[in-house]
Short mmCIF file of C-alpha atoms in Angstrom, two decimals:
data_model
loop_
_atom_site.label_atom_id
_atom_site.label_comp_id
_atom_site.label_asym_id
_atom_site.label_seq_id
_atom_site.Cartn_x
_atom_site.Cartn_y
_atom_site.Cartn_z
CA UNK M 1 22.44 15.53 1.73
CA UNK M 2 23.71 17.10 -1.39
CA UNK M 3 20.91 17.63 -4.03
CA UNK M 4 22.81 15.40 -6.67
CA UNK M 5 22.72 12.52 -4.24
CA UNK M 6 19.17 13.29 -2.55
CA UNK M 7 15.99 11.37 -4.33
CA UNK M 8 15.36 12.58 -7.67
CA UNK M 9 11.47 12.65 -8.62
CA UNK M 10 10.33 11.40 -12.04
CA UNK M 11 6.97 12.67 -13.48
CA UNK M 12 6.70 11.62 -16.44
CA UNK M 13 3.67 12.13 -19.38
CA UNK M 14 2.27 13.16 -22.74
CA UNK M 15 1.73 16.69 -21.43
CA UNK M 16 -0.59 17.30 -23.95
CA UNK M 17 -0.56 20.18 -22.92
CA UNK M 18 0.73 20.40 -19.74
CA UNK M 19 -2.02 22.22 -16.65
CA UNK M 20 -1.96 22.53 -13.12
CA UNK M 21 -2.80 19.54 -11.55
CA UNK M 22 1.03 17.60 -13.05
CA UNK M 23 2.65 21.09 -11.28
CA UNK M 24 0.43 20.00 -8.16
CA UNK M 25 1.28 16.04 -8.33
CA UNK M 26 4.81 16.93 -8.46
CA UNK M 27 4.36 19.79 -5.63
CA UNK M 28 2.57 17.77 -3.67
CA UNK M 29 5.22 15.12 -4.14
CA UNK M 30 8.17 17.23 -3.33
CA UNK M 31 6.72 18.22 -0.16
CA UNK M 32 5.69 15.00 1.17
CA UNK M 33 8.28 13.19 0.13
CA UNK M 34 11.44 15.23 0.40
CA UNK M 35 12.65 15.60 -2.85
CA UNK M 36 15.00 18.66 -3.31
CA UNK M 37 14.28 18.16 -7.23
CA UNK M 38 11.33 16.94 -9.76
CA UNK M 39 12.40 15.85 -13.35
CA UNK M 40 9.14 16.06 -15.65
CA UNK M 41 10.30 13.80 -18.59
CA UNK M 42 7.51 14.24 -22.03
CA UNK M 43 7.06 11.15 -23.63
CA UNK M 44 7.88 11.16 -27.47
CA UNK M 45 5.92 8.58 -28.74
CA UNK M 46 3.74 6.95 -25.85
CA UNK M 47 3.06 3.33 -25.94
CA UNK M 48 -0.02 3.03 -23.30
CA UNK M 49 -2.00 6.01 -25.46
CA UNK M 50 -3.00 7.23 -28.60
CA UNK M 51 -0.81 9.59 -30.72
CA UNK M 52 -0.76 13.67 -28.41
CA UNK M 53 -2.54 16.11 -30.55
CA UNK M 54 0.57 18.71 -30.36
CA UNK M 55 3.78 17.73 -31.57
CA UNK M 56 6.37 16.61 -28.96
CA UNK M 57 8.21 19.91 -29.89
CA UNK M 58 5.61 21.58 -28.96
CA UNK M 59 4.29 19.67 -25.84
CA UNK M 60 8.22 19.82 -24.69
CA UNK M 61 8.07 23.27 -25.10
CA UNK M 62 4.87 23.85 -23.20
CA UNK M 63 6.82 22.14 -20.36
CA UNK M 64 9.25 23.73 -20.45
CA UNK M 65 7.38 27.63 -20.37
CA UNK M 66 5.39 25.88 -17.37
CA UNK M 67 8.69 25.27 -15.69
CA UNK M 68 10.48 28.63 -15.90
CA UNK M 69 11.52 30.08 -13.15
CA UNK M 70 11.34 26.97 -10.88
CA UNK M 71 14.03 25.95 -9.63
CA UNK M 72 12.54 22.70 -8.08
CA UNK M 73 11.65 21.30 -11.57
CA UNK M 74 13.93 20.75 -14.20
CA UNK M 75 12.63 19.17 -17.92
CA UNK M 76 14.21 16.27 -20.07
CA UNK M 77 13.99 16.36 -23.58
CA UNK M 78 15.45 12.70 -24.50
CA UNK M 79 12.08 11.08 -24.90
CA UNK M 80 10.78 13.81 -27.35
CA UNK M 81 13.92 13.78 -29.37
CA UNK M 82 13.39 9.53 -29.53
CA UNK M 83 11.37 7.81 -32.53
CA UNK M 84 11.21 4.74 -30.46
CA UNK M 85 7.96 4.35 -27.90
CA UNK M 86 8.70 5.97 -24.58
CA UNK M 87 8.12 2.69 -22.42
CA UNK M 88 9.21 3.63 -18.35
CA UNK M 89 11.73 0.82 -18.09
CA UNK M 90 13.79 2.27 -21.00
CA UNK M 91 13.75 5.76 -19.88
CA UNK M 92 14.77 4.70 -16.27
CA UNK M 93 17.70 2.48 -17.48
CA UNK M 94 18.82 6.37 -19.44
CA UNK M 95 18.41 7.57 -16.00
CA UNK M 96 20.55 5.29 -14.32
CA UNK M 97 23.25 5.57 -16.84
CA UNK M 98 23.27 9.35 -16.11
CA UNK M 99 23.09 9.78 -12.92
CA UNK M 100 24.87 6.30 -11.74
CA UNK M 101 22.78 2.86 -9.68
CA UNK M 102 23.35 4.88 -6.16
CA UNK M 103 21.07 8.02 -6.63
CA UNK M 104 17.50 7.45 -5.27
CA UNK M 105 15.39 7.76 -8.29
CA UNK M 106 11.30 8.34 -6.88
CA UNK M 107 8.57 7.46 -10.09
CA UNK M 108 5.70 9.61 -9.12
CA UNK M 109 2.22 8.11 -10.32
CA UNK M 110 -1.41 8.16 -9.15
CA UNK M 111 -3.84 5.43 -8.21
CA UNK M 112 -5.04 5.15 -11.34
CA UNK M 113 -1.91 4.81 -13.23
CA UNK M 114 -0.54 2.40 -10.24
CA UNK M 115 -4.00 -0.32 -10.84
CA UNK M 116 -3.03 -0.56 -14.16
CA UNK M 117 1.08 -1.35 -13.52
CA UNK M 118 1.14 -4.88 -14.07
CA UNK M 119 0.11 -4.19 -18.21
CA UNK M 120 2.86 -1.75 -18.20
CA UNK M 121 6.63 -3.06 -20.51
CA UNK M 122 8.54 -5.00 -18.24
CA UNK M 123 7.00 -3.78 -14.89
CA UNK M 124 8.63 -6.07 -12.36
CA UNK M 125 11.89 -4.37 -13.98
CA UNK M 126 10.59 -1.27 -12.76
CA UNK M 127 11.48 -1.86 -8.46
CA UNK M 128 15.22 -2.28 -9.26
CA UNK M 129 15.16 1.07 -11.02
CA UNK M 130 13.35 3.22 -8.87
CA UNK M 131 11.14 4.00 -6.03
CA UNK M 132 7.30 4.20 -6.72
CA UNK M 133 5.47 7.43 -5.42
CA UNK M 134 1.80 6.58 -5.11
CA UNK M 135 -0.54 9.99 -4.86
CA UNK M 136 -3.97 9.31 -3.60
CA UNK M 137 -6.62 11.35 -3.07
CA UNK M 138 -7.13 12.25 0.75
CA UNK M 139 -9.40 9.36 1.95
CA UNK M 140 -8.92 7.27 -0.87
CA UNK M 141 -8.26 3.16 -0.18
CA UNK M 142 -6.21 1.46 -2.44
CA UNK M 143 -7.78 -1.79 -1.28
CA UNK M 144 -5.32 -4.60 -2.03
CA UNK M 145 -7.81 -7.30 -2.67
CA UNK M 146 -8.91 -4.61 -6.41
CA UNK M 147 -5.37 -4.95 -7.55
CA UNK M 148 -3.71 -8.29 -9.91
CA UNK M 149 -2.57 -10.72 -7.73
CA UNK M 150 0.82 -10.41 -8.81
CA UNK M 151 1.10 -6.34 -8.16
CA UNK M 152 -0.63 -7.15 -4.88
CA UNK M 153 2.19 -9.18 -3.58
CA UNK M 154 4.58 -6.47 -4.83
CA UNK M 155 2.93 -3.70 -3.00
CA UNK M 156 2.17 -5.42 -0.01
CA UNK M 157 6.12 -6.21 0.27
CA UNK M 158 7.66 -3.03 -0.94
CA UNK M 159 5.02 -0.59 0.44
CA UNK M 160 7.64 1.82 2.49
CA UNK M 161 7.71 5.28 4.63
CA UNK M 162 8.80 8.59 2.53
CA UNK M 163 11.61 8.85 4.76
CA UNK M 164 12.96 5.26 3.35
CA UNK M 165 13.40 6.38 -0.15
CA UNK M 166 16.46 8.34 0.69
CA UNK M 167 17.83 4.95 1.98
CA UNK M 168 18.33 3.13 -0.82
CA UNK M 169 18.36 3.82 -4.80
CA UNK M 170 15.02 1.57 -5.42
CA UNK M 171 12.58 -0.53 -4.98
CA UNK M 172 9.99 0.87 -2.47
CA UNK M 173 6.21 2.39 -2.81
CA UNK M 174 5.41 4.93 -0.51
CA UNK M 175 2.06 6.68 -0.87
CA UNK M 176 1.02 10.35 -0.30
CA UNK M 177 -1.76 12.26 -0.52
CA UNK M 178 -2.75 14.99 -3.28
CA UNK M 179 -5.05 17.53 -3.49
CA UNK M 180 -8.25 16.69 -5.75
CA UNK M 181 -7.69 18.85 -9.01
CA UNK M 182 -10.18 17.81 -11.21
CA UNK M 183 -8.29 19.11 -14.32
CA UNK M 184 -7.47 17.02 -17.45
CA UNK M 185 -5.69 17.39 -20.81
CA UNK M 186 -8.63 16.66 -22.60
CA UNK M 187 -10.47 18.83 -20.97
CA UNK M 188 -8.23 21.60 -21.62
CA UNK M 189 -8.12 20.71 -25.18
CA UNK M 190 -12.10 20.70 -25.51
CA UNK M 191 -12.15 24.10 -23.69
CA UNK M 192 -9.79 25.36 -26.71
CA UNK M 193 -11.56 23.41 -29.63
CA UNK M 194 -15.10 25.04 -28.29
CA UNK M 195 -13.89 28.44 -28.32
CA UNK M 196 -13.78 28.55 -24.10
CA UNK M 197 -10.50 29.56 -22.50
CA UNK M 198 -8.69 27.59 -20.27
CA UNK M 199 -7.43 29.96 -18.24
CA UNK M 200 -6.57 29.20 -14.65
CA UNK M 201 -6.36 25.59 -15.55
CA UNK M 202 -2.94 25.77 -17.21
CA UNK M 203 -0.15 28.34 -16.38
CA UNK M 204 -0.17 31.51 -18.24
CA UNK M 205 2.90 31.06 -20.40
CA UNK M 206 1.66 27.83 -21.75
CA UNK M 207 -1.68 29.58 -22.68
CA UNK M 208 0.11 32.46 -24.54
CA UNK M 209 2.05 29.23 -26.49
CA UNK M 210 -1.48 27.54 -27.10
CA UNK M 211 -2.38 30.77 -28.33
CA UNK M 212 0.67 32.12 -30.32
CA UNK M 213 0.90 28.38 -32.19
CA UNK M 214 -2.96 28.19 -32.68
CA UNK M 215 -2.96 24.59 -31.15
CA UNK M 216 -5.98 22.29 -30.21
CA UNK M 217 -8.26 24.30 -32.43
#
């Protein structure tokens, strides 16, 4: 299948700044689910969060260091160029208008991010726009009976194979299992503010940026 036609991943996030585990999710993703290509999309003003610490300039460009010399990943800068709140639906209508309603598009999210779905802008919106890639840790359950009633009902309906999501252009979850990297933004940023490097938690070239632009201190 020609890449421009194969499933498209989404990972999207504040990046904030970007470490290894997102490089790992998407990775991880790529592999299990067959995508030839990974678009990491930073959200400009994100509506589920408070306010990033570094400036979506920065935090794009942190992404986009992280990225270099990957061919599997590409970065989109539309969300940090936006004023409005990055909401998913939004960004996944851009997508479609882009890349046309016949390209597989794959969201890639984890457990967490999946229990909380049915708070999200226009959610149900969300299965006629793309494919949902749950990552789970190995052994984890995603018992049914923990989630809303109503997201439930969608997962129990849509919940698909990885080798489905090339079939159509939406509207199935298949799950996949991630390595356990406990690694966090916030960590990272508390390693910086307390004078601790971070150092084989996020890539080298966005360290030397961290550095060079004195951010999180």
């Amino acid at each position: 299948m020609p890449t421009e036609q194969a499933p498209l991943g989404i990972l999207g996030g504040t990046f904030d700044p970007i470490h290894y585990a997102h490089l790992r999710l998407a990775q991880e993703a790529a592999d299990a689910l067959s995508l030839p290509r990974v678009r990491f999309i930073p959200a400009g003003q994100p509506a589920h969060r408070a306010a990033p610490q570094a400036s979506g300039a920065h935090r794009l460009a942190m992404v986009q260091a992280a990225l270099a010399g990957l061919p599997q990943f590409e970065c989109d800068a539309a969300e940090v160029s936006s004023t409005a709140p990055s909401y998913t639906v939004p960004t996944l209508e851009r997508l479609r208008g882009e890349l046309g309603a016949d390209r597989p598009l794959v969201l890639i999210m984890g457990a967490d991010a999946f229990l909380g779905l049915a708070s999200w802008h226009r959610w149900r919106e969300l299965f006629a726009l793309a494919h949902i890639a749950l990552a789970t840790r190995p052994g984890y359950v995603l018992a049914e009976q923990a989630l809303p009633a109503e997201l439930a009902a969608e997962l129990a309906q849509r919940q698909c194979l990885p080798a489905a999501l090339a079939q159509q252009a939406a509207g199935g979850i298949a799950r996949f299992e991630m390595t356990a990297l406990d690694i966090s933004a916030t960590a990272v940023r508390e390693q910086i503010r307390t004078a601790r490097s971070p150092r084989f938690l996020v890539p080298e070239p966005v360290l030397d940026y961290i550095e060079a632009h004195s951010l999180y201190r």
